[in-house]
Every structure is written in C-alpha cells, then in structure tokens.
PDB file of C-alpha atoms in Angstrom:
ATOM      1  CA  MET A   1       0.000   0.000   0.000  1.00  0.00           C
ATOM      2  CA  GLN A   2       2.898   2.385   0.722  1.00  0.00           C
ATOM      3  CA  GLU A   3       4.012   2.118  -2.887  1.00  0.00           C
ATOM      4  CA  GLN A   4       0.569   3.156  -4.068  1.00  0.00           C
ATOM      5  CA  ILE A   5       0.491   6.108  -1.666  1.00  0.00           C
ATOM      6  CA  GLU A   6       3.850   7.259  -2.985  1.00  0.00           C
ATOM      7  CA  PHE A   7       2.614   6.919  -6.575  1.00  0.00           C
ATOM      8  CA  TYR A   8      -0.361   9.227  -5.972  1.00  0.00           C
ATOM      9  CA  GLN A   9       1.726  11.716  -3.997  1.00  0.00           C
ATOM     10  CA  LYS A  10       4.241  11.934  -6.839  1.00  0.00           C
ATOM     11  CA  LYS A  11       1.498  12.241  -9.430  1.00  0.00           C
ATOM     12  CA  LEU A  12       0.056  15.263  -7.600  1.00  0.00           C
ATOM     13  CA  MET A  13       3.521  16.841  -7.523  1.00  0.00           C
ATOM     14  CA  TYR A  14       3.656  16.877 -11.341  1.00  0.00           C
ATOM     15  CA  GLU A  15       0.057  17.292 -12.539  1.00  0.00           C
ATOM     16  CA  MET A  16      -2.761  19.727 -11.935  1.00  0.00           C
ATOM     17  CA  ASP A  17      -6.278  20.110 -13.269  1.00  0.00           C
ATOM     18  CA  PRO A  18      -7.802  23.294 -14.733  1.00  0.00           C
ATOM     19  CA  SER A  19      -9.393  24.374 -11.443  1.00  0.00           C
ATOM     20  CA  ASP A  20      -6.009  24.051  -9.699  1.00  0.00           C
ATOM     21  CA  LEU A  21      -4.390  26.232 -12.365  1.00  0.00           C
ATOM     22  CA  TYR A  22      -7.193  28.788 -12.240  1.00  0.00           C
ATOM     23  CA  ASP A  23      -6.893  28.948  -8.440  1.00  0.00           C
ATOM     24  CA  GLY A  24      -3.129  29.235  -8.819  1.00  0.00           C
ATOM     25  CA  PHE A  25      -3.553  32.239 -11.103  1.00  0.00           C
ATOM     26  CA  GLN A  26      -5.960  33.868  -8.626  1.00  0.00           C
ATOM     27  CA  ASN A  27      -3.805  33.326  -5.549  1.00  0.00           C
ATOM     28  CA  SER A  28      -0.213  33.487  -6.748  1.00  0.00           C
ATOM     29  CA  THR A  29       2.141  34.877  -9.350  1.00  0.00           C
ATOM     30  CA  ASP A  30       4.231  31.715  -9.275  1.00  0.00           C
ATOM     31  CA  TYR A  31       2.360  29.913 -12.077  1.00  0.00           C
ATOM     32  CA  ILE A  32       2.954  30.462 -15.769  1.00  0.00           C
ATOM     33  CA  ALA A  33       0.930  28.517 -18.323  1.00  0.00           C
ATOM     34  CA  VAL A  34       2.984  27.272 -21.276  1.00  0.00           C
ATOM     35  CA  ASP A  35       1.169  26.432 -24.486  1.00  0.00           C
ATOM     36  CA  THR A  36       3.407  23.779 -26.020  1.00  0.00           C
ATOM     37  CA  ARG A  37       1.580  23.717 -29.361  1.00  0.00           C
ATOM     38  CA  ARG A  38       2.692  25.347 -32.587  1.00  0.00           C
ATOM     39  CA  PRO A  39       2.047  29.098 -33.010  1.00  0.00           C
ATOM     40  CA  HIS A  40      -1.058  28.678 -35.193  1.00  0.00           C
ATOM     41  CA  GLY A  41      -2.814  26.715 -32.407  1.00  0.00           C
ATOM     42  CA  TYR A  42      -1.804  29.294 -29.815  1.00  0.00           C
ATOM     43  CA  SER A  43      -2.930  32.191 -32.027  1.00  0.00           C
ATOM     44  CA  LYS A  44      -6.349  30.646 -32.521  1.00  0.00           C
ATOM     45  CA  GLU A  45      -7.006  30.014 -28.834  1.00  0.00           C
ATOM     46  CA  HIS A  46      -5.019  29.797 -25.614  1.00  0.00           C
ATOM     47  CA  ILE A  47      -5.318  30.097 -21.854  1.00  0.00           C
ATOM     48  CA  PRO A  48      -5.237  33.757 -20.788  1.00  0.00           C
ATOM     49  CA  SER A  49      -1.717  34.987 -19.948  1.00  0.00           C
ATOM     50  CA  ALA A  50      -0.136  31.786 -21.360  1.00  0.00           C
ATOM     51  CA  ILE A  51       3.135  31.999 -23.228  1.00  0.00           C
ATOM     52  CA  ASN A  52       3.671  30.054 -26.429  1.00  0.00           C
ATOM     53  CA  LEU A  53       6.724  27.831 -26.386  1.00  0.00           C
ATOM     54  CA  PRO A  54       6.292  24.899 -28.777  1.00  0.00           C
ATOM     55  CA  HIS A  55       7.898  21.747 -27.410  1.00  0.00           C
ATOM     56  CA  ARG A  56       9.806  21.297 -30.668  1.00  0.00           C
ATOM     57  CA  GLU A  57      11.554  24.627 -30.105  1.00  0.00           C
ATOM     58  CA  MET A  58      12.460  24.296 -26.428  1.00  0.00           C
ATOM     59  CA  THR A  59      16.180  24.738 -25.988  1.00  0.00           C
ATOM     60  CA  GLU A  60      18.504  26.391 -23.521  1.00  0.00           C
ATOM     61  CA  GLU A  61      18.582  29.409 -25.839  1.00  0.00           C
ATOM     62  CA  SER A  62      14.794  29.682 -26.360  1.00  0.00           C
ATOM     63  CA  THR A  63      14.115  29.446 -22.612  1.00  0.00           C
ATOM     64  CA  ARG A  64      16.974  31.639 -21.386  1.00  0.00           C
ATOM     65  CA  HIS A  65      14.636  34.586 -20.714  1.00  0.00           C
ATOM     66  CA  LEU A  66      12.338  32.559 -18.407  1.00  0.00           C
ATOM     67  CA  ASP A  67      12.460  32.883 -14.615  1.00  0.00           C
ATOM     68  CA  LYS A  68      13.504  29.546 -13.098  1.00  0.00           C
ATOM     69  CA  SER A  69      11.864  30.436  -9.777  1.00  0.00           C
ATOM     70  CA  LYS A  70       8.377  30.157 -11.374  1.00  0.00           C
ATOM     71  CA  ILE A  71       6.298  27.005 -11.887  1.00  0.00           C
ATOM     72  CA  TYR A  72       5.608  26.348 -15.562  1.00  0.00           C
ATOM     73  CA  VAL A  73       2.378  24.486 -16.314  1.00  0.00           C
ATOM     74  CA  CYS A  74       2.584  22.868 -19.747  1.00  0.00           C
ATOM     75  CA  TYR A  75      -0.536  22.181 -21.775  1.00  0.00           C
ATOM     76  CA  CYS A  76      -1.601  21.234 -25.294  1.00  0.00           C
ATOM     77  CA  ASP A  77      -4.920  20.461 -27.036  1.00  0.00           C
ATOM     78  CA  GLY A  78      -6.112  17.768 -24.675  1.00  0.00           C
ATOM     79  CA  ILE A  79      -5.880  14.186 -23.603  1.00  0.00           C
ATOM     80  CA  GLY A  80      -5.227  12.965 -27.158  1.00  0.00           C
ATOM     81  CA  CYS A  81      -2.112  15.126 -27.532  1.00  0.00           C
ATOM     82  CA  ASN A  82       1.223  14.591 -25.805  1.00  0.00           C
ATOM     83  CA  ALA A  83       2.893  17.913 -26.656  1.00  0.00           C
ATOM     84  CA  SER A  84       2.447  18.960 -23.023  1.00  0.00           C
ATOM     85  CA  THR A  85       4.254  15.836 -21.805  1.00  0.00           C
ATOM     86  CA  LYS A  86       7.084  16.403 -24.286  1.00  0.00           C
ATOM     87  CA  GLY A  87       7.296  20.057 -23.266  1.00  0.00           C
ATOM     88  CA  ALA A  88       7.216  19.239 -19.555  1.00  0.00           C
ATOM     89  CA  LEU A  89      10.035  16.737 -20.028  1.00  0.00           C
ATOM     90  CA  LYS A  90      12.176  19.188 -22.022  1.00  0.00           C
ATOM     91  CA  MET A  91      11.631  22.046 -19.568  1.00  0.00           C
ATOM     92  CA  THR A  92      12.469  19.779 -16.635  1.00  0.00           C
ATOM     93  CA  GLN A  93      15.652  18.697 -18.411  1.00  0.00           C
ATOM     94  CA  LEU A  94      16.473  22.401 -18.826  1.00  0.00           C
ATOM     95  CA  GLY A  95      16.184  22.939 -15.066  1.00  0.00           C
ATOM     96  CA  PHE A  96      12.684  24.423 -14.687  1.00  0.00           C
ATOM     97  CA  LYS A  97      10.007  23.577 -12.113  1.00  0.00           C
ATOM     98  CA  VAL A  98       7.243  22.076 -14.227  1.00  0.00           C
ATOM     99  CA  MET A  99       3.760  20.639 -13.935  1.00  0.00           C
ATOM    100  CA  GLU A 100       1.432  19.311 -16.613  1.00  0.00           C
ATOM    101  CA  LEU A 101      -2.172  20.442 -17.038  1.00  0.00           C
ATOM    102  CA  ILE A 102      -4.472  17.426 -17.129  1.00  0.00           C
ATOM    103  CA  GLY A 103      -6.775  17.588 -20.162  1.00  0.00           C
ATOM    104  CA  GLY A 104      -5.142  20.670 -21.700  1.00  0.00           C
ATOM    105  CA  MET A 105      -7.253  23.217 -23.585  1.00  0.00           C
ATOM    106  CA  GLU A 106     -10.123  20.750 -23.934  1.00  0.00           C
ATOM    107  CA  TRP A 107     -10.653  20.383 -20.191  1.00  0.00           C
ATOM    108  CA  TRP A 108      -9.876  24.069 -19.524  1.00  0.00           C
ATOM    109  CA  LYS A 109     -12.862  24.964 -21.726  1.00  0.00           C
ATOM    110  CA  PHE A 110     -14.964  22.032 -20.450  1.00  0.00           C
ATOM    111  CA  ASP A 111     -14.562  23.436 -16.943  1.00  0.00           C
ATOM    112  CA  GLY A 112     -15.927  26.766 -18.191  1.00  0.00           C
ATOM    113  CA  TYR A 113     -12.824  28.942 -18.236  1.00  0.00           C
ATOM    114  CA  ALA A 114     -12.354  31.665 -20.857  1.00  0.00           C
ATOM    115  CA  THR A 115      -9.714  31.598 -23.583  1.00  0.00           C
ATOM    116  CA  GLU A 116      -7.947  34.260 -25.646  1.00  0.00           C
ATOM    117  CA  GLY A 117      -6.949  34.399 -29.310  1.00  0.00           C
ATOM    118  CA  THR A 118      -8.572  34.873 -32.695  1.00  0.00           C
ATOM    119  CA  ASP A 119     -11.284  32.316 -31.817  1.00  0.00           C
ATOM    120  CA  PRO A 120     -11.740  32.776 -28.031  1.00  0.00           C
ATOM    121  CA  THR A 121     -14.434  31.412 -25.752  1.00  0.00           C
ATOM    122  CA  ASN A 122     -16.041  33.596 -23.094  1.00  0.00           C
ATOM    123  CA  GLY A 123     -16.209  30.911 -20.482  1.00  0.00           C
ATOM    124  CA  SER A 124     -18.997  30.625 -17.941  1.00  0.00           C
ATOM    125  CA  ALA A 125     -19.472  30.802 -14.225  1.00  0.00           C
ATOM    126  CA  PHE A 126     -18.152  27.510 -12.942  1.00  0.00           C
ATOM    127  CA  VAL A 127     -17.524  26.113  -9.505  1.00  0.00           C
ATOM    128  CA  CYS A 128     -15.508  22.917  -9.389  1.00  0.00           C
ATOM    129  CA  ALA A 129     -17.362  20.037  -7.766  1.00  0.00           C
ATOM    130  CA  CYS A 130     -14.098  18.397  -6.659  1.00  0.00           C
TER     131      CYS A 130
END
C-alpha cells in the first residue's frame, strides 16, 4: 500500500487540473501557463496569460529569458495530444520547475474557463465540484 500512496503523492507533484491552475492564477504569481503547441494553435485560442513555447523549439537558448523560480504548467490540445508531456520533459531537463495540465485546452474549456486568441471562448461561471 505504501508504494501506491507514494505513486499518488508523486502524481500530484507533477500534474494539476484546470481548477487548480485557475486557483493558482488567482492566488499566486508563481504559475505560468505554457502552451506547447505550434504558433497557429496558440494564435487561434489559448489560456489567458499563457506563453507560447512549442515543445519542438524548447532549448537552452529559447528558454533563457524565463524565470527559473516560477512554476511552468505545460498544456496542449487535450488528452489525445502529448505535446504537453514532451514540453514538460524538455523544460524539466532544462532545469525548470514544471507541472502538466491534465486535459489541456479541452478540459480548460470544459470546466468553463475563458480563452484568448482569434477564436476565443467567453467561459462561464463555474464552480468545481471536486
């Protein structure tokens, strides 16, 4: 049973859901959302205040300007896309504190949060039932 407890504790250290990220934005300046998709996906729609850093372009040079004291929350389209996992791995290898957003953009919108871009959603009043 101890092994299972450790598994879930570690999982929570590296993943968060949209309501956790939203709460993080409301209560702290430590969280920065990182859209790991290509620029055309980011331009169309992204989480408010997110930066666009495609996982394919993450290098020491392309991340040099980022503050390593922040927590970077990587996301992509949703559960069927692993760009956020690839981005989280690369950023961790580059020495950043990183988490992955469970469900990406899909679950962010499903939970009723607004997006920005050329095709934004307004979002709706939502209170997490968790």
